mmCIF file of C-alpha atoms and ligand atoms in Angstrom:
data_model
loop_
_atom_site.group_PDB
_atom_site.id
_atom_site.type_symbol
_atom_site.label_atom_id
_atom_site.label_comp_id
_atom_site.label_asym_id
_atom_site.label_seq_id
_atom_site.Cartn_x
_atom_site.Cartn_y
_atom_site.Cartn_z
ATOM 1 C CA UNK Z 685 21.605 -4.408 13.424
ATOM 2 C CA UNK Z 686 19.953 -3.767 9.641
ATOM 3 C CA UNK Z 687 20.250 -0.639 8.227
ATOM 4 C CA UNK Z 688 16.448 -0.187 8.272
ATOM 5 C CA UNK Z 689 16.394 -0.633 11.739
ATOM 6 C CA UNK Z 690 18.876 1.542 12.184
ATOM 7 C CA UNK Z 691 16.799 4.079 10.257
ATOM 8 C CA UNK Z 692 13.626 3.097 11.846
ATOM 9 C CA UNK Z 693 15.492 3.975 15.300
ATOM 10 C CA UNK Z 694 16.773 7.907 14.398
ATOM 11 C CA UNK Z 695 13.106 8.414 13.052
ATOM 12 C CA UNK Z 696 11.318 7.713 16.219
ATOM 13 C CA UNK Z 697 14.064 9.431 18.249
ATOM 14 C CA UNK Z 698 13.896 12.480 15.930
ATOM 15 C CA UNK Z 699 10.211 12.391 16.046
ATOM 16 C CA UNK Z 700 10.192 11.676 20.458
ATOM 17 C CA UNK Z 701 12.755 14.097 21.373
ATOM 18 C CA UNK Z 702 10.786 16.881 18.793
ATOM 19 C CA UNK Z 703 7.441 15.303 21.033
ATOM 20 C CA UNK Z 704 9.335 15.571 24.295
ATOM 21 C CA UNK Z 705 9.966 19.259 23.629
ATOM 22 C CA UNK Z 706 7.183 20.601 21.858
ATOM 23 C CA UNK Z 707 5.342 19.118 25.440
ATOM 24 C CA UNK Z 708 7.445 21.007 27.651
ATOM 25 C CA UNK Z 709 6.839 24.077 25.742
ATOM 26 C CA UNK Z 710 2.883 23.846 25.764
ATOM 27 C CA UNK Z 711 3.821 23.503 29.765
ATOM 28 C CA UNK Z 712 5.658 25.959 29.962
ATOM 29 C CA UNK Z 713 3.281 28.427 28.443
ATOM 30 C CA UNK Z 714 0.197 27.276 30.460
ATOM 31 C CA UNK Z 715 1.884 27.721 33.672
ATOM 32 C CA UNK Z 716 2.299 31.923 34.020
ATOM 33 C CA UNK Z 717 -0.746 33.598 35.410
ATOM 34 C CA UNK Z 718 -2.223 36.121 33.656
ATOM 35 C CA UNK Z 719 -2.643 38.800 36.802
ATOM 36 C CA UNK Z 720 0.874 39.881 37.676
ATOM 37 C CA UNK Z 721 1.821 37.533 40.852
ATOM 38 C CA UNK Z 722 2.510 39.367 43.698
ATOM 39 C CA UNK Z 723 5.800 38.396 43.750
ATOM 40 C CA UNK Z 724 7.028 39.679 41.147
ATOM 41 C CA UNK Z 725 5.581 43.071 42.232
ATOM 42 C CA UNK Z 726 8.300 45.750 42.062
ATOM 43 C CA UNK Z 727 10.256 43.869 39.604
ATOM 44 C CA UNK Z 728 7.652 43.541 36.703
ATOM 45 C CA UNK Z 729 4.559 46.247 36.500
ATOM 46 C CA UNK Z 730 0.937 44.208 35.039
ATOM 47 C CA UNK Z 731 1.797 46.501 31.556
ATOM 48 C CA UNK Z 732 5.881 45.039 31.532
ATOM 49 C CA UNK Z 733 4.596 41.742 32.338
ATOM 50 C CA UNK Z 734 2.148 41.134 29.831
ATOM 51 C CA UNK Z 735 4.943 42.273 27.334
ATOM 52 C CA UNK Z 736 7.070 39.269 28.578
ATOM 53 C CA UNK Z 737 3.844 36.770 28.560
ATOM 54 C CA UNK Z 738 3.530 38.034 24.498
ATOM 55 C CA UNK Z 739 6.880 37.949 24.179
ATOM 56 C CA UNK Z 740 7.426 34.239 25.584
ATOM 57 C CA UNK Z 741 3.845 33.103 23.327
ATOM 58 C CA UNK Z 742 5.368 34.795 20.108
ATOM 59 C CA UNK Z 743 9.238 32.929 20.851
ATOM 60 C CA UNK Z 744 7.416 29.719 21.991
ATOM 61 C CA UNK Z 745 5.217 29.565 18.585
ATOM 62 C CA UNK Z 746 7.991 30.749 16.440
ATOM 63 C CA UNK Z 747 10.124 27.764 17.746
ATOM 64 C CA UNK Z 748 7.231 25.790 16.963
ATOM 65 C CA UNK Z 749 6.745 26.297 13.587
ATOM 66 C CA UNK Z 750 11.118 26.200 12.776
ATOM 67 C CA UNK Z 751 10.887 22.861 15.019
ATOM 68 C CA UNK Z 752 8.072 21.080 13.023
ATOM 69 C CA UNK Z 753 9.255 22.018 9.741
ATOM 70 C CA UNK Z 754 12.821 20.773 10.304
ATOM 71 C CA UNK Z 755 11.287 18.271 11.780
ATOM 72 C CA UNK Z 756 9.523 17.319 8.408
ATOM 73 C CA UNK Z 757 12.138 18.211 5.954
ATOM 74 C CA UNK Z 758 14.820 15.786 7.351
ATOM 75 C CA UNK Z 759 12.647 13.028 7.885
ATOM 76 C CA UNK Z 760 11.602 13.678 4.225
ATOM 77 C CA UNK Z 761 15.220 13.428 3.757
ATOM 78 C CA UNK Z 762 16.299 10.413 5.674
ATOM 79 C CA UNK Z 763 13.203 8.803 3.935
ATOM 80 C CA UNK Z 764 14.940 9.399 0.299
ATOM 81 C CA UNK Z 765 18.302 8.688 1.601
ATOM 82 C CA UNK Z 766 19.208 12.245 0.193
ATOM 83 C CA UNK Z 767 22.527 12.143 2.002
ATOM 84 C CA UNK Z 768 23.753 9.231 0.743
ATOM 85 C CA UNK Z 769 22.595 9.968 -2.437
ATOM 86 C CA UNK Z 770 24.652 13.145 -2.174
ATOM 87 C CA UNK Z 771 28.030 11.714 -0.831
ATOM 88 C CA UNK Z 772 27.632 9.119 -3.526
ATOM 89 C CA UNK Z 773 26.983 11.330 -6.227
ATOM 90 C CA UNK Z 774 30.865 13.429 -4.558
ATOM 91 C CA UNK Z 775 32.638 10.280 -4.830
ATOM 92 C CA UNK Z 776 33.100 10.380 -8.292
ATOM 93 C CA UNK Z 777 34.973 13.681 -7.670
ATOM 94 C CA UNK Z 778 36.897 13.455 -4.854
ATOM 95 C CA UNK Z 779 38.338 9.748 -4.575
ATOM 96 C CA UNK Z 780 40.299 10.601 -1.233
ATOM 97 C CA UNK Z 781 37.649 9.505 1.438
ATOM 98 C CA UNK Z 782 38.712 11.478 4.252
ATOM 99 C CA UNK Z 783 38.389 14.698 1.971
ATOM 100 C CA UNK Z 784 35.032 13.793 0.790
ATOM 101 C CA UNK Z 785 34.275 13.406 4.009
ATOM 102 C CA UNK Z 786 35.322 17.166 4.802
ATOM 103 C CA UNK Z 787 33.542 18.747 1.837
ATOM 104 C CA UNK Z 788 30.351 16.792 2.390
ATOM 105 C CA UNK Z 789 29.632 18.152 5.957
ATOM 106 C CA UNK Z 790 31.006 21.869 5.245
ATOM 107 C CA UNK Z 791 28.414 21.755 2.327
ATOM 108 C CA UNK Z 792 25.543 20.581 4.455
ATOM 109 C CA UNK Z 793 26.443 22.788 7.417
ATOM 110 C CA UNK Z 794 25.830 26.075 4.809
ATOM 111 C CA UNK Z 795 22.723 24.115 2.682
ATOM 112 C CA UNK Z 796 21.307 23.853 6.337
ATOM 113 C CA UNK Z 797 21.936 27.095 7.689
ATOM 114 C CA UNK Z 798 20.673 28.767 4.117
ATOM 115 C CA UNK Z 799 17.508 26.957 4.479
ATOM 116 C CA UNK Z 800 17.630 28.075 8.001
ATOM 117 C CA UNK Z 801 17.965 32.079 6.648
ATOM 118 C CA UNK Z 802 13.877 32.915 6.532
ATOM 119 C CA UNK Z 803 13.791 31.644 9.943
ATOM 120 C CA UNK Z 804 16.063 33.533 11.252
ATOM 121 C CA UNK Z 805 15.576 36.508 9.777
ATOM 122 C CA UNK Z 806 11.615 36.656 10.852
ATOM 123 C CA UNK Z 807 13.037 35.985 14.550
ATOM 124 C CA UNK Z 808 15.730 38.549 14.125
ATOM 125 C CA UNK Z 809 13.693 41.452 12.046
ATOM 126 C CA UNK Z 810 10.101 40.657 13.076
ATOM 127 C CA UNK Z 811 9.499 38.984 16.887
ATOM 128 C CA UNK Z 812 12.663 40.849 18.392
ATOM 129 C CA UNK Z 813 12.075 44.184 16.357
ATOM 130 C CA UNK Z 814 8.352 43.473 17.871
ATOM 131 C CA UNK Z 815 9.153 44.444 21.604
ATOM 132 C CA UNK Z 816 12.452 46.593 20.793
ATOM 133 C CA UNK Z 817 15.552 44.214 21.218
ATOM 134 C CA UNK Z 818 16.602 44.106 17.764
ATOM 135 C CA UNK Z 819 19.656 46.447 16.632
ATOM 136 C CA UNK Z 820 20.802 44.659 13.995
ATOM 137 C CA UNK Z 821 20.707 46.066 10.528
ATOM 138 C CA UNK Z 822 20.433 43.757 7.282
ATOM 139 C CA UNK Z 823 24.036 44.385 6.188
ATOM 140 C CA UNK Z 824 24.751 43.083 9.815
ATOM 141 C CA UNK Z 825 22.994 40.168 9.602
ATOM 142 C CA UNK Z 826 24.425 39.530 5.971
ATOM 143 C CA UNK Z 827 27.764 40.365 7.409
ATOM 144 C CA UNK Z 828 27.741 38.158 10.393
ATOM 145 C CA UNK Z 829 26.042 34.781 8.526
ATOM 146 C CA UNK Z 830 29.307 34.983 6.230
ATOM 147 C CA UNK Z 831 32.258 35.415 8.806
ATOM 148 C CA UNK Z 832 29.937 32.772 10.435
ATOM 149 C CA UNK Z 833 30.203 30.619 7.600
ATOM 150 C CA UNK Z 834 34.180 31.200 7.380
ATOM 151 C CA UNK Z 835 34.502 30.724 10.747
ATOM 152 C CA UNK Z 836 33.151 27.808 10.921
ATOM 153 C CA UNK Z 837 34.012 26.063 7.718
ATOM 154 C CA UNK Z 838 37.842 26.716 8.194
ATOM 155 C CA UNK Z 839 37.652 25.521 12.265
ATOM 156 C CA UNK Z 840 35.321 23.001 11.892
ATOM 157 C CA UNK Z 841 36.956 21.803 8.221
ATOM 158 C CA UNK Z 842 40.026 21.424 10.474
ATOM 159 C CA UNK Z 843 38.909 19.224 12.980
ATOM 160 C CA UNK Z 844 36.853 17.676 11.072
ATOM 161 C CA UNK Z 845 39.499 16.526 8.857
ATOM 162 C CA UNK Z 846 42.054 15.488 11.451
ATOM 163 C CA UNK Z 847 39.128 13.007 12.382
ATOM 164 C CA UNK Z 848 38.684 11.450 9.777
ATOM 165 C CA UNK Z 849 41.888 11.688 8.850
ATOM 166 C CA UNK Z 850 42.631 9.664 11.734
ATOM 167 C CA UNK Z 851 39.596 7.273 11.125
ATOM 168 C CA UNK Z 852 41.259 6.242 7.700
ATOM 169 C CA UNK Z 853 44.190 5.545 9.249
ATOM 170 C CA UNK Z 854 44.295 4.340 12.183
ATOM 171 C CA UNK Z 855 40.900 2.472 12.122
ATOM 172 C CA UNK Z 856 39.221 2.211 15.684
ATOM 173 C CA UNK Z 857 42.205 3.857 17.857
ATOM 174 C CA UNK Z 858 41.365 7.196 16.580
ATOM 175 C CA UNK Z 859 39.006 8.616 19.565
ATOM 176 C CA UNK Z 860 42.001 8.756 21.436
ATOM 177 C CA UNK Z 861 44.447 10.133 20.074
ATOM 178 C CA UNK Z 862 41.042 12.718 18.110
ATOM 179 C CA UNK Z 863 40.751 13.167 22.262
ATOM 180 C CA UNK Z 864 43.622 14.349 22.730
ATOM 181 C CA UNK Z 865 43.153 17.080 19.450
ATOM 182 C CA UNK Z 866 39.726 17.739 21.217
ATOM 183 C CA UNK Z 867 41.268 18.712 24.958
ATOM 184 C CA UNK Z 868 43.859 20.601 22.898
ATOM 185 C CA UNK Z 869 41.348 22.894 21.096
ATOM 186 C CA UNK Z 870 38.506 23.195 24.373
ATOM 187 C CA UNK Z 871 42.059 24.419 26.416
ATOM 188 C CA UNK Z 872 42.860 26.921 23.676
ATOM 189 C CA UNK Z 873 39.522 28.544 23.068
ATOM 190 C CA UNK Z 874 39.036 28.978 26.349
ATOM 191 C CA UNK Z 875 42.090 31.323 26.662
ATOM 192 C CA UNK Z 876 42.057 32.948 23.803
ATOM 193 C CA UNK Z 877 38.165 32.879 22.163
ATOM 194 C CA UNK Z 878 37.840 36.477 23.771
ATOM 195 C CA UNK Z 879 41.372 37.461 21.954
ATOM 196 C CA UNK Z 880 41.435 36.076 18.357
ATOM 197 C CA UNK Z 881 37.202 35.258 17.783
ATOM 198 C CA UNK Z 882 35.171 37.829 19.354
ATOM 199 C CA UNK Z 883 36.742 40.566 18.008
ATOM 200 C CA UNK Z 884 35.950 39.546 14.523
ATOM 201 C CA UNK Z 885 31.922 40.566 15.607
ATOM 202 C CA UNK Z 886 32.659 43.404 17.938
ATOM 203 C CA UNK Z 887 34.924 46.128 19.290
ATOM 204 C CA UNK Z 888 35.962 45.474 22.542
ATOM 205 C CA UNK Z 889 36.987 48.354 24.078
ATOM 206 C CA UNK Z 890 39.531 48.765 27.770
ATOM 207 C CA UNK Z 891 36.788 50.127 30.129
ATOM 208 C CA UNK Z 892 37.618 53.750 30.871
ATOM 209 C CA UNK Z 893 38.748 55.307 33.595
ATOM 210 C CA UNK Z 894 36.801 56.283 36.173
ATOM 211 C CA UNK Z 895 34.676 55.400 39.077
ATOM 212 C CA UNK Z 896 32.944 52.177 37.674
ATOM 213 C CA UNK Z 897 36.762 50.920 36.718
ATOM 214 C CA UNK Z 898 38.290 51.789 40.285
ATOM 215 C CA UNK Z 899 34.978 50.250 42.099
ATOM 216 C CA UNK Z 900 36.349 47.257 39.739
ATOM 217 C CA UNK Z 901 39.649 47.561 40.879
ATOM 218 C CA UNK Z 902 38.950 48.085 44.464
ATOM 219 C CA UNK Z 903 36.850 44.986 43.947
ATOM 220 C CA UNK Z 904 39.683 42.269 42.636
ATOM 221 C CA UNK Z 905 42.266 43.995 45.033
ATOM 222 C CA UNK Z 906 39.982 43.196 47.989
ATOM 223 C CA UNK Z 907 39.515 39.690 46.822
ATOM 224 C CA UNK Z 908 43.049 39.013 45.582
ATOM 225 C CA UNK Z 909 41.865 38.018 42.212
ATOM 226 C CA UNK Z 910 44.044 38.683 38.912
ATOM 227 C CA UNK Z 911 42.364 40.334 36.033
ATOM 228 C CA UNK Z 912 44.537 41.225 33.081
ATOM 229 C CA UNK Z 913 41.742 43.671 31.770
ATOM 230 C CA UNK Z 914 37.912 45.072 31.963
ATOM 231 C CA UNK Z 915 36.318 45.248 28.368
ATOM 232 C CA UNK Z 916 33.496 46.340 27.487
ATOM 233 C CA UNK Z 917 32.031 45.062 23.939
ATOM 234 C CA UNK Z 918 29.700 46.522 21.576
ATOM 235 C CA UNK Z 919 26.479 43.949 22.185
ATOM 236 C CA UNK Z 920 24.281 46.948 21.500
ATOM 237 C CA UNK Z 921 25.412 46.664 17.883
ATOM 238 C CA UNK Z 922 23.011 43.910 18.251
ATOM 239 C CA UNK Z 923 20.530 43.531 20.579
ATOM 240 C CA UNK Z 924 19.339 45.664 23.793
ATOM 241 C CA UNK Z 925 19.874 42.499 25.503
ATOM 242 C CA UNK Z 926 22.438 43.232 28.509
ATOM 243 C CA UNK Z 927 25.244 40.153 29.501
ATOM 244 C CA UNK Z 928 29.036 40.079 31.021
ATOM 245 C CA UNK Z 929 31.123 37.184 31.137
ATOM 246 C CA UNK Z 930 34.861 36.356 32.011
ATOM 247 C CA UNK Z 931 37.121 34.420 29.551
ATOM 248 C CA UNK Z 932 41.040 33.392 29.354
ATOM 249 C CA UNK Z 933 42.411 30.969 32.370
ATOM 250 C CA UNK Z 934 45.052 31.593 34.794
ATOM 251 C CA UNK Z 935 47.121 35.195 34.112
ATOM 252 C CA UNK Z 936 45.283 36.145 31.311
ATOM 253 C CA UNK Z 937 41.405 36.435 32.909
ATOM 254 C CA UNK Z 938 39.554 38.852 31.169
ATOM 255 C CA UNK Z 939 36.062 40.695 32.509
ATOM 256 C CA UNK Z 940 33.964 41.519 29.333
ATOM 257 C CA UNK Z 941 30.965 43.786 29.950
ATOM 258 C CA UNK Z 942 28.472 44.825 27.442
ATOM 259 C CA UNK Z 943 27.821 48.544 26.763
ATOM 260 C CA UNK Z 944 24.585 47.792 27.262
ATOM 261 C CA UNK Z 945 25.033 46.776 31.167
ATOM 262 C CA UNK Z 946 27.098 49.261 31.596
ATOM 263 C CA UNK Z 947 24.138 51.712 30.047
ATOM 264 C CA UNK Z 948 22.056 49.926 32.646
ATOM 265 C CA UNK Z 949 23.305 49.370 36.074
ATOM 266 C CA UNK Z 950 24.879 51.580 38.906
ATOM 267 C CA UNK Z 951 28.245 51.203 39.693
ATOM 268 C CA UNK Z 952 26.889 48.654 42.597
ATOM 269 C CA UNK Z 953 25.492 46.544 40.230
ATOM 270 C CA UNK Z 954 27.895 46.013 37.617
ATOM 271 C CA UNK Z 955 30.419 45.348 40.833
ATOM 272 C CA UNK Z 956 28.086 42.307 42.134
ATOM 273 C CA UNK Z 957 27.635 41.366 38.344
ATOM 274 C CA UNK Z 958 31.704 40.685 38.408
ATOM 275 C CA UNK Z 959 31.813 39.392 41.820
ATOM 276 C CA UNK Z 960 29.395 36.751 40.537
ATOM 277 C CA UNK Z 961 31.675 35.845 38.056
ATOM 278 C CA UNK Z 962 34.497 35.898 40.475
ATOM 279 C CA UNK Z 963 32.833 33.469 42.614
ATOM 280 C CA UNK Z 964 32.759 31.164 39.523
ATOM 281 C CA UNK Z 965 35.940 30.934 39.546
ATOM 282 C CA UNK Z 966 37.135 31.052 43.099
ATOM 283 C CA UNK Z 967 34.723 28.121 43.932
ATOM 284 C CA UNK Z 968 36.032 26.338 40.945
ATOM 285 C CA UNK Z 969 33.368 26.183 39.250
ATOM 286 C CA UNK Z 970 35.100 26.613 35.199
ATOM 287 C CA UNK Z 971 37.867 23.520 35.704
ATOM 288 C CA UNK Z 972 35.301 21.957 37.502
ATOM 289 C CA UNK Z 973 32.603 21.620 34.359
ATOM 290 C CA UNK Z 974 35.439 22.073 31.565
ATOM 291 C CA UNK Z 975 37.035 18.409 33.183
ATOM 292 C CA UNK Z 976 33.648 17.434 33.068
ATOM 293 C CA UNK Z 977 33.181 18.414 29.016
ATOM 294 C CA UNK Z 978 36.785 16.660 28.492
ATOM 295 C CA UNK Z 979 35.665 13.441 30.123
ATOM 296 C CA UNK Z 980 32.429 13.485 28.323
ATOM 297 C CA UNK Z 981 33.708 14.347 24.941
ATOM 298 C CA UNK Z 982 36.082 10.812 25.728
ATOM 299 C CA UNK Z 983 32.965 8.938 26.165
ATOM 300 C CA UNK Z 984 31.181 10.527 23.270
ATOM 301 C CA UNK Z 985 34.418 9.410 21.122
ATOM 302 C CA UNK Z 986 34.722 6.384 22.538
ATOM 303 C CA UNK Z 987 30.933 4.987 21.351
ATOM 304 C CA UNK Z 988 31.390 6.868 18.025
ATOM 305 C CA UNK Z 989 34.366 4.319 17.825
ATOM 306 C CA UNK Z 990 32.086 1.722 18.359
ATOM 307 C CA UNK Z 991 29.674 2.705 15.183
ATOM 308 C CA UNK Z 992 31.683 4.780 12.734
ATOM 309 C CA UNK Z 993 33.062 1.471 10.555
ATOM 310 C CA UNK Z 994 29.427 0.200 10.284
ATOM 311 C CA UNK Z 995 28.488 -0.161 6.808
ATOM 312 C CA UNK Z 996 24.375 -0.680 7.879
ATOM 313 C CA UNK Z 997 24.180 2.313 9.319
ATOM 314 C CA UNK Z 998 25.527 4.270 6.678
ATOM 315 C CA UNK Z 999 23.237 2.810 4.485
ATOM 316 C CA UNK Z 1000 20.342 3.598 6.952
ATOM 317 C CA UNK Z 1001 21.143 7.545 5.585
ATOM 318 C CA UNK Z 1002 21.022 6.520 1.852
ATOM 319 C CA UNK Z 1003 24.462 5.141 0.972
ATOM 320 C CA UNK Z 1004 24.560 2.314 -1.567
ATOM 321 C CA UNK Z 1005 28.262 1.444 -1.435
ATOM 322 C CA UNK Z 1006 29.676 -1.807 0.104
ATOM 323 C CA UNK Z 1007 32.021 0.220 2.232
ATOM 324 C CA UNK Z 1008 31.479 2.392 5.571
ATOM 325 C CA UNK Z 1009 30.984 6.242 5.100
ATOM 326 C CA UNK Z 1010 32.732 7.823 8.398
ATOM 327 C CA UNK Z 1011 31.582 10.842 7.696
ATOM 328 C CA UNK Z 1012 27.207 9.303 6.846
ATOM 329 C CA UNK Z 1013 28.159 8.125 10.217
ATOM 330 C CA UNK Z 1014 28.801 10.786 12.300
ATOM 331 C CA UNK Z 1015 25.350 12.147 11.653
ATOM 332 C CA UNK Z 1016 23.936 8.803 12.266
ATOM 333 C CA UNK Z 1017 25.911 8.793 15.968
ATOM 334 C CA UNK Z 1018 24.776 12.219 16.977
ATOM 335 C CA UNK Z 1019 21.005 11.557 15.959
ATOM 336 C CA UNK Z 1020 21.495 8.321 18.010
ATOM 337 C CA UNK Z 1021 22.800 10.268 20.682
ATOM 338 C CA UNK Z 1022 20.326 12.454 21.750
ATOM 339 C CA UNK Z 1023 18.870 10.592 24.294
ATOM 340 C CA UNK Z 1024 22.067 10.291 26.124
ATOM 341 C CA UNK Z 1025 22.711 13.530 25.514
ATOM 342 C CA UNK Z 1026 19.664 14.907 26.527
ATOM 343 C CA UNK Z 1027 20.279 13.189 29.898
ATOM 344 C CA UNK Z 1028 23.888 14.215 29.991
ATOM 345 C CA UNK Z 1029 22.152 17.991 29.814
ATOM 346 C CA UNK Z 1030 19.567 17.172 32.376
ATOM 347 C CA UNK Z 1031 22.573 16.647 34.777
ATOM 348 C CA UNK Z 1032 24.809 19.757 33.877
ATOM 349 C CA UNK Z 1033 21.512 21.900 34.235
ATOM 350 C CA UNK Z 1034 21.116 20.818 37.310
ATOM 351 C CA UNK Z 1035 25.027 21.426 38.353
ATOM 352 C CA UNK Z 1036 24.989 24.928 36.438
ATOM 353 C CA UNK Z 1037 21.707 26.213 38.571
ATOM 354 C CA UNK Z 1038 23.737 24.846 41.603
ATOM 355 C CA UNK Z 1039 26.588 26.867 40.947
ATOM 356 C CA UNK Z 1040 24.761 30.054 40.023
ATOM 357 C CA UNK Z 1041 23.514 29.834 43.376
ATOM 358 C CA UNK Z 1042 26.381 29.572 44.848
ATOM 359 C CA UNK Z 1043 28.346 32.506 42.712
ATOM 360 C CA UNK Z 1044 25.305 34.198 43.426
ATOM 361 C CA UNK Z 1045 25.782 33.706 47.326
ATOM 362 C CA UNK Z 1046 29.747 34.806 47.041
ATOM 363 C CA UNK Z 1047 28.980 38.036 45.485
ATOM 364 C CA UNK Z 1048 25.825 39.315 48.262
ATOM 365 C CA UNK Z 1049 28.897 38.560 50.593
ATOM 366 C CA UNK Z 1050 31.777 39.673 49.286
ATOM 367 C CA UNK Z 1051 30.166 42.343 47.162
ATOM 368 C CA UNK Z 1052 26.776 43.489 47.871
ATOM 369 C CA UNK Z 1053 23.673 41.446 48.495
ATOM 370 C CA UNK Z 1054 21.553 44.489 47.004
ATOM 371 C CA UNK Z 1055 23.402 45.296 44.258
ATOM 372 C CA UNK Z 1056 23.184 41.556 43.162
ATOM 373 C CA UNK Z 1057 18.966 41.617 43.787
ATOM 374 C CA UNK Z 1058 19.062 44.867 41.801
ATOM 375 C CA UNK Z 1059 20.971 43.643 39.439
ATOM 376 C CA UNK Z 1060 19.067 40.644 38.421
ATOM 377 C CA UNK Z 1061 15.987 42.622 38.658
ATOM 378 C CA UNK Z 1062 17.324 44.846 36.056
ATOM 379 C CA UNK Z 1063 18.883 41.992 33.379
ATOM 380 C CA UNK Z 1064 15.299 40.228 34.064
ATOM 381 C CA UNK Z 1065 12.892 42.696 32.734
ATOM 382 C CA UNK Z 1066 15.436 44.103 30.378
ATOM 383 C CA UNK Z 1067 15.518 40.663 28.860
ATOM 384 C CA UNK Z 1068 11.943 40.059 29.524
ATOM 385 C CA UNK Z 1069 13.027 36.966 31.096
ATOM 386 C CA UNK Z 1070 9.651 34.517 31.413
ATOM 387 C CA UNK Z 1071 9.592 34.955 35.053
ATOM 388 C CA UNK Z 1072 7.685 32.081 36.488
ATOM 389 C CA UNK Z 1073 8.779 28.952 33.798
ATOM 390 C CA UNK Z 1074 7.544 26.038 34.322
ATOM 391 C CA UNK Z 1075 9.708 23.180 36.731
ATOM 392 C CA UNK Z 1076 10.091 20.226 33.905
ATOM 393 C CA UNK Z 1077 11.169 22.977 30.905
ATOM 394 C CA UNK Z 1078 13.977 24.415 34.157
ATOM 395 C CA UNK Z 1079 15.180 20.830 34.324
ATOM 396 C CA UNK Z 1080 15.278 20.823 30.682
ATOM 397 C CA UNK Z 1081 17.135 23.460 29.285
ATOM 398 C CA UNK Z 1082 17.794 26.264 32.033
ATOM 399 C CA UNK Z 1083 21.469 26.262 32.815
ATOM 400 C CA UNK Z 1084 20.393 29.070 35.357
ATOM 401 C CA UNK Z 1085 17.822 28.899 37.859
ATOM 402 C CA UNK Z 1086 14.382 31.273 37.589
ATOM 403 C CA UNK Z 1087 15.154 34.834 38.177
ATOM 404 C CA UNK Z 1088 12.798 34.745 41.558
ATOM 405 C CA UNK Z 1089 14.572 31.425 43.346
ATOM 406 C CA UNK Z 1090 17.293 33.571 42.896
ATOM 407 C CA UNK Z 1091 16.129 36.376 44.641
ATOM 408 C CA UNK Z 1092 14.917 34.380 46.907
ATOM 409 C CA UNK Z 1093 18.107 32.715 47.846
ATOM 410 C CA UNK Z 1094 19.685 35.496 47.753
ATOM 411 C CA UNK Z 1095 17.223 37.300 50.305
ATOM 412 C CA UNK Z 1096 17.842 34.147 52.819
ATOM 413 C CA UNK Z 1097 21.391 34.626 53.196
HETATM 414 ZN ZN1 ZN Q 1675 26.827 32.160 36.755
#
């Protein structure tokens, strides 16, 4: 394939996926009625419902703006061959191809993020602020940014360096070795994310002794479920939105509750939320999802190994050199892969939604049906969730079923 054909395909994919996303958002925006639907009575009143619609409209319009601007900028970058030119310029200083690749990708990542700061700023301090979610201060915003850049450069840099070194010295077989590295890395992150990375951004304290702690321990004993720790995280320092999750594998499992969740829910509801997470564990959802993602990484790496040495692909991004630039091809490949990842996304979202129903059912049976239903209602109202999303939008983006569907399913149990 010639480089200009590659470039045309990449731009077509970019434009089509943008169009698909905007179409889905348009459908979604028009889907909810202005009047409060009867099935939402008791969850939202008309005023809260209006507010959730306003929030939804504001975030959708804003995402239309950001994705349009980034599409235009990105197409200009591609058409002018800017990426290849920057790479050619870097080659004057760094002769080792793998090292040049690492520097190039880290610099591109940071430049890209700097360009989006005005948008992130507006989202946090205007939209989230207007709807009463935002608790982030400008100082915290920039501290998060710097920490995020440092961490991504460090972890991403090491992984990219490993990948490009393998590519440079092993040739096409690199993918098998890098697959092993990525598998080890995924397992490591699943085990130690809460211990190593999360504390850099949040404070985690053990849950105080008391009624809630006792109820959680009792439930864990009842279900013969070993947890190492129950932690409360200061989510309220960034946002009023609430959440809870499990982390770790085997005997290292920890439950993390946002302080915003602990403050708004009663004991019965929090135990139900925890029971839901236990359900994911008992039903083996977590190892299954993990295995699927590891297989997926293997397939992606294999496909990558067929394209990463293509000189024409590098030239499509503006390279003027006679040899392939694997780091440029990495970017090109990720763009070419968009349609496949969209298809995979449809499937994994569907499976994940199915698992959510199963976990809700588990929590309803082993903890409390009313607790689970009330917890979902409170989460939805607190986060101003869109209660009536369009089915196509759900298929595209939702890894959790819409709250109304979950409530209906719980009712039927
Ligand atoms: Zn879940």
